[in-house]
Amino acid sequence: MPLMPKRVKHRKVSKGSRKGFATSGEKLAYGEFGIKALGRGWVTNTQIEACRVAINRHMKRKGKLWVRIFPDKPVTKKPIEVRMGSGKGNPEFWVAVVLPGKVLFEVGGIPESLARACLRLADTKLGIRTQLVSR
Amino acid sequence: MNQITLNAAVRTEQGSKAAGRLRRAGKIPGVIKRMSGESTLIELDTHAYEMTMRGHHGDQILVCIDLDGTKVSALLRELQHDVISGQVIHADFGEVDMGHAVRVEIAINLVGIPDGVKNANGVLEQELRAIHVDCLPTDIVESFDIDVSALKVGDKLLASQLNLGDKYHVTTHKDTVVAAVVAADEEIEVAAPAPAAEPEVIGAKKDAAAPAAAADAKK
């Protein structure tokens, strides 16, 4: 089951704004290490899931992972070879809007070297620049 | 704990633009909340502040502010950081009376490897990073070292179980979990991606939602 909300108010939403900086979720709340976004953009549900799987596999059941973002924004696409017009396309995937400063993933209960390796794997799967942060 | 002395000057300009000018000039805008209820706007030298505070990691630190020759004992109440660079952008101090108890937040530092982590592959989770205590300003420490080596998988350390000594009166709720040892997460195997079901639309009629999705599919 892909990562997405159980209930929504609207099936399709506008593109929205990506202005400004993160005003919430910008500090480590649970773990000892994390990655913070330096850029801005949309992170898809498949990217989040790929990061989660990569981190958990690399940790080998030693630590704990917290995912601090959730894809709650639907993105629509028109089918291929369809002329413009005739309304908005179908919802295709879900994204989380990430602003600079947002902490995306946190890990705890593991040494720093392992945490760095895990979070580097997650960094490579994201489309935005990130930075490792620690307490 | 040795008291830290910070040199500060009274600032007259206030507002975000003036604060921005100060930061560009290598200063940190700050404020001292006086016991009388008034506030004194101050400015600190960024480099001197960073050099003085190097190695101090407490959430609330007792400092002596040399304010144009006048010494003020104050508690570092809050620091604001830039969300990207992490640089200090504002410092908030509160004047304290050295003879009266104050309520402060002191960091908790877990010491030792729990039994459940060493022998049963558990994970130590620190639920509470700082604890609220009432104590005299001279008794403020940067952190409390709490030994967790006896915790087994499933065990929890509560705030009421902390032995901090007679000088400190814990004001955090006694049932608050400080640390716990939990079993490590099982890795969830990712099955083949299921067909992307759409979430339920709040307030939409059930028979009306289905034709809308069907009409979209036809496009």
PDB file of C-alpha atoms in Angstrom, chain A residues 27-33 64-68 103 105-109 135, chain B residues 124-129:
ATOM      1  CA  LYS A  27      14.730  20.468  14.921  1.00  0.00           C
ATOM      2  CA  LEU A  28      15.592  16.915  15.882  1.00  0.00           C
ATOM      3  CA  ALA A  29      12.724  15.647  18.006  1.00  0.00           C
ATOM      4  CA  TYR A  30      13.232  11.910  18.471  1.00  0.00           C
ATOM      5  CA  GLY A  31      16.592  10.543  17.398  1.00  0.00           C
ATOM      6  CA  GLU A  32      20.226  11.541  17.753  1.00  0.00           C
ATOM      7  CA  PHE A  33      20.945  12.046  14.048  1.00  0.00           C
ATOM      8  CA  LYS A  64      15.158   3.076  15.246  1.00  0.00           C
ATOM      9  CA  LEU A  65      13.972   5.262  12.394  1.00  0.00           C
ATOM     10  CA  TRP A  66      11.528   8.159  12.415  1.00  0.00           C
ATOM     11  CA  VAL A  67      10.078   9.524   9.159  1.00  0.00           C
ATOM     12  CA  ARG A  68       9.191  13.162   9.781  1.00  0.00           C
ATOM     13  CA  VAL A 103      14.146  17.428   9.159  1.00  0.00           C
ATOM     14  CA  PHE A 105      14.424  11.408   8.686  1.00  0.00           C
ATOM     15  CA  GLU A 106      15.815  10.745  12.143  1.00  0.00           C
ATOM     16  CA  VAL A 107      17.658   7.714  13.483  1.00  0.00           C
ATOM     17  CA  GLY A 108      18.561   6.776  17.018  1.00  0.00           C
ATOM     18  CA  GLY A 109      20.141   3.988  19.034  1.00  0.00           C
ATOM     19  CA  ARG A 135      22.245  16.740  18.780  1.00  0.00           C
TER      20      ARG A 135
ATOM     21  CA  LEU B 124      17.321   2.419  23.816  1.00  0.00           C
ATOM     22  CA  GLU B 125      14.847   5.246  23.252  1.00  0.00           C
ATOM     23  CA  GLN B 126      15.303   8.531  25.067  1.00  0.00           C
ATOM     24  CA  GLU B 127      11.805   9.967  25.327  1.00  0.00           C
ATOM     25  CA  LEU B 128      12.669  12.958  27.499  1.00  0.00           C
ATOM     26  CA  ARG B 129      15.707  15.057  26.612  1.00  0.00           C
TER      27      ARG B 129
END
